[in-house]
Tab-separated table of C-alpha atoms and ligand atoms in Angstrom:
chain	number	residue	atom	x	y	z
A	1	UNK	CA	-30.280	-26.696	22.756
A	2	UNK	CA	-28.750	-23.258	22.832
A	3	UNK	CA	-30.810	-20.164	22.281
A	4	UNK	CA	-30.794	-19.132	18.687
A	5	UNK	CA	-31.077	-15.639	17.398
A	6	UNK	CA	-33.934	-14.820	15.107
A	7	UNK	CA	-32.841	-15.414	11.506
A	8	UNK	CA	-34.118	-12.025	10.352
A	9	UNK	CA	-32.195	-10.385	13.150
A	10	UNK	CA	-29.055	-12.334	12.244
A	11	UNK	CA	-29.181	-10.959	8.704
A	12	UNK	CA	-30.380	-7.569	9.878
A	13	UNK	CA	-33.391	-7.515	7.561
A	14	UNK	CA	-37.122	-6.915	7.890
A	15	UNK	CA	-39.644	-9.769	8.109
A	16	UNK	CA	-40.916	-8.564	4.747
A	17	UNK	CA	-37.497	-8.591	3.060
A	18	UNK	CA	-37.543	-9.844	-0.516
A	19	UNK	CA	-35.002	-12.144	-2.148
A	20	UNK	CA	-32.807	-9.304	-3.240
A	21	UNK	CA	-32.638	-7.717	0.186
A	22	UNK	CA	-31.844	-11.083	1.733
A	23	UNK	CA	-29.103	-11.744	-0.742
A	24	UNK	CA	-27.573	-8.309	-0.268
A	25	UNK	CA	-27.606	-8.632	3.500
A	26	UNK	CA	-26.084	-12.081	3.325
A	27	UNK	CA	-23.459	-10.988	0.849
A	28	UNK	CA	-22.149	-8.167	2.967
A	29	UNK	CA	-22.151	-10.233	6.159
A	30	UNK	CA	-20.527	-13.215	4.477
A	31	UNK	CA	-17.817	-11.015	3.073
A	32	UNK	CA	-17.198	-9.676	6.532
A	33	UNK	CA	-17.159	-12.960	8.387
A	34	UNK	CA	-15.897	-15.522	5.926
A	35	UNK	CA	-13.437	-17.524	8.068
A	36	UNK	CA	-10.759	-17.440	5.411
A	37	UNK	CA	-10.924	-13.714	5.282
A	38	UNK	CA	-12.139	-12.266	8.520
A	39	UNK	CA	-9.881	-11.195	11.344
A	40	UNK	CA	-12.700	-11.225	13.902
A	41	UNK	CA	-12.286	-13.771	16.674
A	42	UNK	CA	-15.723	-15.291	16.366
A	43	UNK	CA	-15.780	-15.166	12.563
A	44	UNK	CA	-16.389	-18.879	12.122
A	45	UNK	CA	-19.399	-18.975	14.467
A	46	UNK	CA	-20.781	-15.795	12.983
A	47	UNK	CA	-20.329	-17.166	9.520
A	48	UNK	CA	-22.186	-20.361	10.367
A	49	UNK	CA	-24.978	-18.367	11.912
A	50	UNK	CA	-25.507	-16.106	8.916
A	51	UNK	CA	-25.157	-19.024	6.534
A	52	UNK	CA	-27.831	-20.947	8.380
A	53	UNK	CA	-30.137	-17.939	8.479
A	54	UNK	CA	-29.706	-17.326	4.800
A	55	UNK	CA	-30.148	-20.978	3.856
A	56	UNK	CA	-33.506	-21.036	5.593
A	57	UNK	CA	-34.845	-17.641	4.586
A	58	UNK	CA	-33.819	-17.933	0.941
A	59	UNK	CA	-35.815	-21.157	0.614
A	60	UNK	CA	-39.511	-20.167	0.249
A	61	UNK	CA	-40.779	-23.384	1.813
A	62	UNK	CA	-38.416	-23.302	4.776
A	63	UNK	CA	-39.026	-19.613	5.229
A	64	UNK	CA	-42.771	-20.160	5.419
A	65	UNK	CA	-42.277	-22.845	8.041
A	66	UNK	CA	-39.895	-20.642	9.958
A	67	UNK	CA	-42.340	-17.725	9.881
A	68	UNK	CA	-45.013	-19.961	11.364
A	69	UNK	CA	-43.093	-21.976	13.908
A	70	UNK	CA	-39.805	-20.186	14.489
A	71	UNK	CA	-36.930	-22.342	15.607
A	72	UNK	CA	-39.198	-24.983	17.139
A	73	UNK	CA	-40.352	-26.864	14.121
A	74	UNK	CA	-43.004	-29.562	14.518
A	75	UNK	CA	-41.293	-32.914	14.639
A	76	UNK	CA	-38.316	-31.313	16.364
A	77	UNK	CA	-36.196	-30.858	13.290
A	78	UNK	CA	-34.874	-27.358	13.236
A	79	UNK	CA	-33.599	-26.932	9.674
A	80	UNK	CA	-30.510	-28.952	10.124
A	81	UNK	CA	-29.221	-26.095	12.207
A	82	UNK	CA	-26.090	-26.273	14.279
A	83	UNK	CA	-26.972	-29.881	14.907
A	84	UNK	CA	-24.958	-30.980	11.917
A	85	UNK	CA	-27.134	-30.501	8.867
A	86	UNK	CA	-25.598	-29.019	5.792
A	87	UNK	CA	-26.618	-26.158	3.592
A	88	UNK	CA	-25.995	-25.975	-0.007
A	89	UNK	CA	-25.228	-22.387	-0.883
A	90	UNK	CA	-23.194	-21.501	-3.901
A	91	UNK	CA	-21.054	-18.858	-2.260
A	92	UNK	CA	-19.178	-18.001	-5.382
A	93	UNK	CA	-22.380	-17.039	-7.174
A	94	UNK	CA	-23.363	-14.779	-4.329
A	95	UNK	CA	-20.036	-13.314	-3.358
A	96	UNK	CA	-18.540	-13.162	-6.817
A	97	UNK	CA	-15.346	-14.778	-8.083
A	98	UNK	CA	-13.221	-11.818	-7.028
A	99	UNK	CA	-13.933	-12.546	-3.425
A	100	UNK	CA	-12.404	-15.975	-3.681
A	101	UNK	CA	-9.560	-15.109	-5.952
A	102	UNK	CA	-7.396	-13.902	-3.104
A	103	UNK	CA	-7.395	-17.139	-1.212
A	104	UNK	CA	-7.585	-19.906	-3.727
A	105	UNK	CA	-3.893	-19.942	-4.389
A	106	UNK	CA	-4.049	-16.781	-6.412
A	107	UNK	CA	-5.028	-18.690	-9.507
A	108	UNK	CA	-8.234	-16.793	-9.929
A	109	UNK	CA	-10.048	-15.812	-13.043
A	110	UNK	CA	-8.538	-12.363	-12.800
A	111	UNK	CA	-4.923	-13.330	-12.376
A	112	UNK	CA	-5.215	-16.105	-14.936
A	113	UNK	CA	-6.329	-13.744	-17.636
A	114	UNK	CA	-3.918	-11.003	-16.834
A	115	UNK	CA	-0.151	-10.964	-16.605
A	116	UNK	CA	1.623	-9.996	-13.406
A	117	UNK	CA	2.487	-6.424	-12.627
A	118	UNK	CA	6.154	-5.526	-12.546
A	119	UNK	CA	7.743	-2.954	-10.270
A	120	UNK	CA	10.973	-1.279	-11.322
A	121	UNK	CA	12.796	0.930	-8.826
A	122	UNK	CA	14.342	4.067	-10.213
A	123	UNK	CA	16.613	6.489	-8.376
A	124	UNK	CA	16.405	10.222	-8.884
A	125	UNK	CA	18.012	13.146	-7.101
A	126	UNK	CA	16.402	16.245	-5.613
A	127	UNK	CA	17.370	18.271	-8.673
A	128	UNK	CA	15.170	16.008	-10.837
A	129	UNK	CA	12.375	16.290	-8.290
A	130	UNK	CA	12.675	20.050	-8.549
A	131	UNK	CA	12.700	20.229	-12.330
A	132	UNK	CA	10.430	17.342	-13.238
A	133	UNK	CA	12.671	15.654	-15.794
A	134	UNK	CA	11.941	13.181	-18.554
A	135	UNK	CA	13.879	9.967	-18.218
A	136	UNK	CA	14.788	7.039	-20.367
A	137	UNK	CA	15.552	3.568	-19.125
A	138	UNK	CA	16.617	0.488	-21.006
A	139	UNK	CA	15.631	-2.681	-19.271
A	140	UNK	CA	14.980	-6.335	-19.965
A	141	UNK	CA	11.277	-7.131	-19.644
A	142	UNK	CA	9.318	-10.328	-20.195
A	143	UNK	CA	7.620	-10.223	-23.570
A	144	UNK	CA	5.255	-12.584	-25.277
A	145	UNK	CA	7.306	-15.234	-27.129
A	146	UNK	CA	7.251	-14.347	-30.815
A	147	UNK	CA	7.687	-17.926	-32.010
A	148	UNK	CA	4.554	-19.272	-30.332
A	149	UNK	CA	2.527	-16.073	-29.839
A	150	UNK	CA	2.829	-16.586	-26.113
A	151	UNK	CA	1.007	-19.892	-26.132
A	152	UNK	CA	4.103	-21.884	-25.146
A	153	UNK	CA	3.282	-24.588	-27.696
A	154	UNK	CA	5.309	-25.609	-30.748
A	155	UNK	CA	3.241	-25.207	-33.930
A	156	UNK	CA	0.071	-24.761	-31.907
A	157	UNK	CA	0.315	-28.276	-30.524
A	158	UNK	CA	-2.251	-27.842	-27.762
A	159	UNK	CA	-5.027	-30.179	-26.682
A	160	UNK	CA	-8.111	-29.508	-24.652
A	161	UNK	CA	-7.878	-30.636	-21.011
A	162	UNK	CA	-9.948	-33.758	-20.486
A	163	UNK	CA	-10.308	-33.317	-16.736
A	164	UNK	CA	-12.363	-30.161	-17.045
A	165	UNK	CA	-13.510	-30.542	-20.624
A	166	UNK	CA	-11.552	-27.444	-21.561
A	167	UNK	CA	-13.445	-25.240	-19.116
A	168	UNK	CA	-10.466	-24.683	-16.861
A	169	UNK	CA	-12.774	-24.823	-13.898
A	170	UNK	CA	-14.292	-27.606	-11.901
A	171	UNK	CA	-17.052	-27.639	-9.367
A	172	UNK	CA	-15.903	-28.881	-5.992
A	173	UNK	CA	-17.471	-29.390	-2.617
A	174	UNK	CA	-15.860	-27.762	0.327
A	175	UNK	CA	-16.592	-28.240	3.988
A	176	UNK	CA	-16.586	-25.130	6.163
A	177	UNK	CA	-17.460	-26.229	9.668
A	178	UNK	CA	-20.587	-28.336	9.379
A	179	UNK	CA	-21.575	-26.761	6.084
A	180	UNK	CA	-20.923	-28.019	2.647
A	181	UNK	CA	-20.455	-25.383	0.013
A	182	UNK	CA	-20.202	-25.657	-3.686
A	183	UNK	CA	-17.228	-23.793	-4.980
A	184	UNK	CA	-15.830	-23.479	-8.438
A	185	UNK	CA	-12.101	-23.934	-8.599
A	186	UNK	CA	-9.352	-23.978	-11.144
A	187	UNK	CA	-8.831	-27.371	-12.675
A	188	UNK	CA	-5.682	-28.860	-11.109
A	189	UNK	CA	-4.733	-30.767	-14.263
A	190	UNK	CA	-4.416	-27.697	-16.489
A	191	UNK	CA	-4.023	-25.029	-13.756
A	192	UNK	CA	-7.249	-23.442	-14.900
A	193	UNK	CA	-6.227	-22.872	-18.475
A	194	UNK	CA	-8.444	-25.552	-20.048
A	195	UNK	CA	-5.656	-26.607	-22.360
A	196	UNK	CA	-2.536	-28.707	-22.158
A	197	UNK	CA	0.564	-28.186	-24.259
A	198	UNK	CA	1.604	-31.362	-26.079
A	199	UNK	CA	4.838	-30.081	-27.586
A	200	UNK	CA	6.578	-27.170	-25.906
A	201	UNK	CA	7.860	-24.237	-27.914
A	202	UNK	CA	11.631	-24.561	-28.275
A	203	UNK	CA	12.323	-20.848	-27.984
A	204	UNK	CA	10.598	-20.244	-24.666
A	205	UNK	CA	10.516	-23.827	-23.334
A	206	UNK	CA	6.761	-23.626	-22.936
A	207	UNK	CA	6.657	-20.497	-20.791
A	208	UNK	CA	5.267	-18.359	-23.591
A	209	UNK	CA	7.629	-15.570	-22.564
A	210	UNK	CA	10.965	-14.258	-23.659
A	211	UNK	CA	13.010	-11.450	-22.165
A	212	UNK	CA	13.348	-8.453	-24.420
A	213	UNK	CA	15.421	-5.313	-24.105
A	214	UNK	CA	12.862	-2.528	-23.829
A	215	UNK	CA	13.260	1.230	-23.796
A	216	UNK	CA	10.991	3.018	-21.336
A	217	UNK	CA	10.372	6.738	-21.423
A	218	UNK	CA	8.658	8.459	-18.546
A	219	UNK	CA	8.386	11.819	-16.853
A	220	UNK	CA	9.268	12.558	-13.265
A	221	UNK	CA	6.460	14.743	-11.931
A	222	UNK	CA	7.651	17.919	-10.237
A	223	UNK	CA	7.729	17.453	-6.499
A	224	UNK	CA	7.656	13.631	-6.746
A	225	UNK	CA	8.129	11.907	-3.435
A	226	UNK	CA	10.117	8.881	-2.432
A	227	UNK	CA	7.931	5.868	-3.246
A	228	UNK	CA	5.857	7.654	-5.917
A	229	UNK	CA	4.709	5.054	-8.443
A	230	UNK	CA	4.327	5.796	-12.113
A	231	UNK	CA	2.061	3.351	-13.874
A	232	UNK	CA	2.682	2.169	-17.406
A	233	UNK	CA	-0.395	0.310	-18.449
A	234	UNK	CA	0.135	-2.959	-20.272
A	235	UNK	CA	3.930	-2.906	-19.966
A	236	UNK	CA	3.974	-5.653	-17.360
A	237	UNK	CA	4.203	-9.392	-17.799
A	238	UNK	CA	2.208	-10.905	-20.662
A	239	UNK	CA	-0.802	-12.990	-19.667
A	240	UNK	CA	-0.207	-16.676	-19.078
A	241	UNK	CA	-0.007	-18.445	-22.441
A	242	UNK	CA	-1.066	-15.307	-24.255
A	243	UNK	CA	-4.662	-15.609	-23.148
A	244	UNK	CA	-5.433	-12.209	-21.711
A	245	UNK	CA	-4.095	-8.723	-21.217
A	246	UNK	CA	-0.640	-7.771	-20.028
A	247	UNK	CA	-0.029	-6.684	-16.480
A	248	UNK	CA	1.098	-3.156	-15.717
A	249	UNK	CA	4.575	-1.875	-15.075
A	250	UNK	CA	5.147	0.460	-12.159
A	251	UNK	CA	8.173	2.665	-11.842
A	252	UNK	CA	8.759	3.288	-8.185
A	253	UNK	CA	10.796	6.403	-7.583
A	254	UNK	CA	13.514	6.445	-4.987
A	255	UNK	CA	14.697	9.907	-4.120
A	256	UNK	CA	18.401	9.858	-3.298
A	257	UNK	CA	19.612	11.480	-0.135
A	258	UNK	CA	20.889	14.985	-0.588
A	259	UNK	CA	24.236	15.996	0.874
A	260	UNK	CA	22.639	18.356	3.365
A	261	UNK	CA	18.927	18.666	2.806
A	262	UNK	CA	16.338	16.543	4.458
A	263	UNK	CA	12.880	16.650	3.020
A	264	UNK	CA	9.611	17.304	4.740
A	265	UNK	CA	6.979	17.381	2.001
A	266	UNK	CA	7.882	20.374	-0.128
A	267	UNK	CA	10.063	21.908	2.594
A	268	UNK	CA	13.809	21.365	2.740
A	269	UNK	CA	15.455	21.231	6.122
A	270	UNK	CA	19.145	21.618	6.810
A	271	UNK	CA	21.418	22.369	9.696
A	272	UNK	CA	24.136	24.963	9.441
A	273	UNK	CA	27.123	24.643	11.780
A	274	UNK	CA	28.721	28.060	12.333
A	275	UNK	CA	31.511	29.423	14.516
A	276	UNK	CA	30.991	31.587	17.565
A	277	UNK	CA	32.270	34.582	15.614
A	278	UNK	CA	29.757	34.050	12.765
A	279	UNK	CA	26.906	33.754	15.262
A	280	UNK	CA	28.004	36.793	17.210
A	281	UNK	CA	28.770	39.107	14.310
A	282	UNK	CA	26.340	37.706	11.760
A	283	UNK	CA	27.225	36.428	8.304
A	284	UNK	CA	25.875	35.606	4.876
A	285	UNK	CA	26.306	32.113	3.465
A	286	UNK	CA	25.897	31.089	-0.167
A	287	UNK	CA	25.316	27.513	-1.242
A	288	UNK	CA	24.625	25.908	-4.619
A	289	UNK	CA	20.915	25.135	-4.687
A	290	UNK	CA	18.753	22.384	-6.182
A	291	UNK	CA	17.058	24.889	-8.491
A	292	UNK	CA	20.374	25.494	-10.225
A	293	UNK	CA	20.758	28.876	-8.578
A	294	UNK	CA	22.232	29.982	-5.307
A	295	UNK	CA	20.779	29.686	-1.835
A	296	UNK	CA	21.570	32.789	0.200
A	297	UNK	CA	21.289	32.412	3.955
A	298	UNK	CA	21.480	35.583	5.994
A	299	UNK	CA	22.445	34.925	9.595
A	300	UNK	CA	21.705	37.987	11.724
A	301	UNK	CA	24.177	39.022	14.387
A	302	UNK	CA	23.684	37.583	17.859
A	303	UNK	CA	21.976	34.471	16.514
A	304	UNK	CA	21.744	31.690	19.059
A	305	UNK	CA	22.611	28.086	18.401
A	306	UNK	CA	19.315	26.233	17.882
A	307	UNK	CA	17.507	29.119	16.189
A	308	UNK	CA	15.972	28.531	12.772
A	309	UNK	CA	16.027	30.729	9.718
A	310	UNK	CA	13.235	30.282	7.192
A	311	UNK	CA	13.769	31.109	3.548
A	312	UNK	CA	10.354	31.263	1.956
A	313	UNK	CA	9.635	29.790	-1.472
A	314	UNK	CA	13.036	28.173	-1.924
A	315	UNK	CA	11.922	24.596	-1.277
A	316	UNK	CA	10.572	22.012	-3.698
A	317	UNK	CA	7.535	22.537	-5.904
A	318	UNK	CA	4.361	21.172	-4.381
A	319	UNK	CA	2.939	18.114	-6.156
A	320	UNK	CA	-0.350	19.905	-6.667
A	321	UNK	CA	-0.254	23.618	-7.245
A	322	UNK	CA	2.441	25.912	-8.446
A	323	UNK	CA	3.929	27.223	-5.195
A	324	UNK	CA	7.179	26.101	-3.625
A	325	UNK	CA	7.923	24.986	-0.097
A	326	UNK	CA	10.445	26.692	2.181
A	327	UNK	CA	14.016	26.068	3.206
A	328	UNK	CA	14.375	25.812	6.974
A	329	UNK	CA	17.890	26.319	8.314
A	330	UNK	CA	18.713	25.151	11.822
A	331	UNK	CA	21.672	27.137	13.114
A	332	UNK	CA	24.201	25.316	15.282
A	333	UNK	CA	27.299	26.405	17.106
A	334	UNK	CA	30.320	24.483	15.889
A	335	UNK	CA	33.188	24.616	18.374
A	336	UNK	CA	36.726	24.736	16.917
A	337	UNK	CA	38.715	21.517	17.326
A	338	UNK	CA	41.565	23.313	19.051
A	339	UNK	CA	42.414	26.691	20.528
A	340	UNK	CA	45.740	28.424	20.147
A	341	UNK	CA	47.425	29.973	23.167
A	342	UNK	CA	46.495	33.473	22.012
A	343	UNK	CA	42.868	32.511	21.464
A	344	UNK	CA	42.669	30.963	24.896
A	345	UNK	CA	44.155	34.093	26.446
A	346	UNK	CA	41.779	36.333	24.581
A	347	UNK	CA	38.748	34.265	25.488
A	348	UNK	CA	39.787	34.230	29.160
A	349	UNK	CA	39.892	37.993	29.042
A	350	UNK	CA	36.304	38.176	27.756
A	351	UNK	CA	34.858	35.770	30.333
A	352	UNK	CA	32.038	37.397	32.285
A	353	UNK	CA	31.380	36.623	35.909
A	354	UNK	CA	27.832	35.798	36.894
A	355	UNK	CA	26.132	34.875	40.116
A	356	UNK	CA	24.163	31.675	40.750
A	357	UNK	CA	20.968	33.720	40.652
A	358	UNK	CA	21.854	35.162	37.270
A	359	UNK	CA	22.564	31.696	35.942
A	360	UNK	CA	19.223	30.411	37.180
A	361	UNK	CA	17.433	33.376	35.595
A	362	UNK	CA	19.078	32.562	32.276
A	363	UNK	CA	18.099	28.896	32.473
A	364	UNK	CA	14.510	29.836	33.350
A	365	UNK	CA	14.378	32.270	30.430
A	366	UNK	CA	15.582	29.693	27.986
A	367	UNK	CA	13.080	27.116	29.230
A	368	UNK	CA	10.179	29.541	28.815
A	369	UNK	CA	11.357	30.404	25.313
A	370	UNK	CA	11.382	26.718	24.406
A	371	UNK	CA	7.840	26.280	25.722
A	372	UNK	CA	6.553	28.985	23.393
B	1	ZN	ZN1	-8.393	-28.825	-16.931
B	2	ZN	ZN1	7.487	-19.743	-27.371
């Protein structure tokens, strides 16, 4: 027989732990190691171990025996143990229905009583992000069927499910490793609703839902980011057969690409291709800006390709706070497509000679500038 860890140690509790402490310790460990949930490699073994420890310690009689004799019980019968005995723990009572809802086919108490959420994608441009506009959208959404009040039944022709006695839930035994657990599941006959439609509503064919053209009004928050979700409570899908609250509707904002700006938080980044003459002599550029005004970019003379110009406070508003981000302009040298004869001649005349040493100096200089 393998060496077993002390049950108190397994649950991480004191020898004097009371029922509540035991239950709490078991609950948090079981949530962590439940084989359907856990990503740990040894989850199943761990889960068996904590389940065994809890089964023994939560039973006053077994606990007393364990306290006296440890794992070596007189008569050689160690509490069923890994040897194949089974423990009857109602996990749902301890862990709560929510814990199971995610892996019993999604037909949990929560999702049964509440309609699905709906996500609607909505495109906006940077100008709207800047201003924070109010928008209106007309869209077809599932609504509760008016003819049957969302029940899906014609003239209320519904009967109670005989399989579950109208409870919607049945008690079932489930084997996890060597352990038998009692779980409460949705009744398969009525999908957990407790009722069965005898005659389906003609308007909605029993679904309890009908699409309805709906007008949504919402505000784009200033500085909204791509993927920002606006929640409209209760505007989602109606609950199944009208027996619960509606889901929520989320408007997920998609910020369209701007013709030249890229966004980095509240900052706007752009590159500005300029000619050799503009870089050498300096220039001032004016562009229409997202704030409705003009963006003035002053390029000083002798600006190098690759230098950046920052224009403070001309970016987007920050989501929190009243300040604005910056515009960052990356200056680039744009070569002409072609040179005329005269241009070529002129440029040849301005060519400067330099030695290999001078070239190397220049390269070194540039590298050290980049490292700064
Ligand atoms: Zn049923
Ligand atoms: Zn209907």
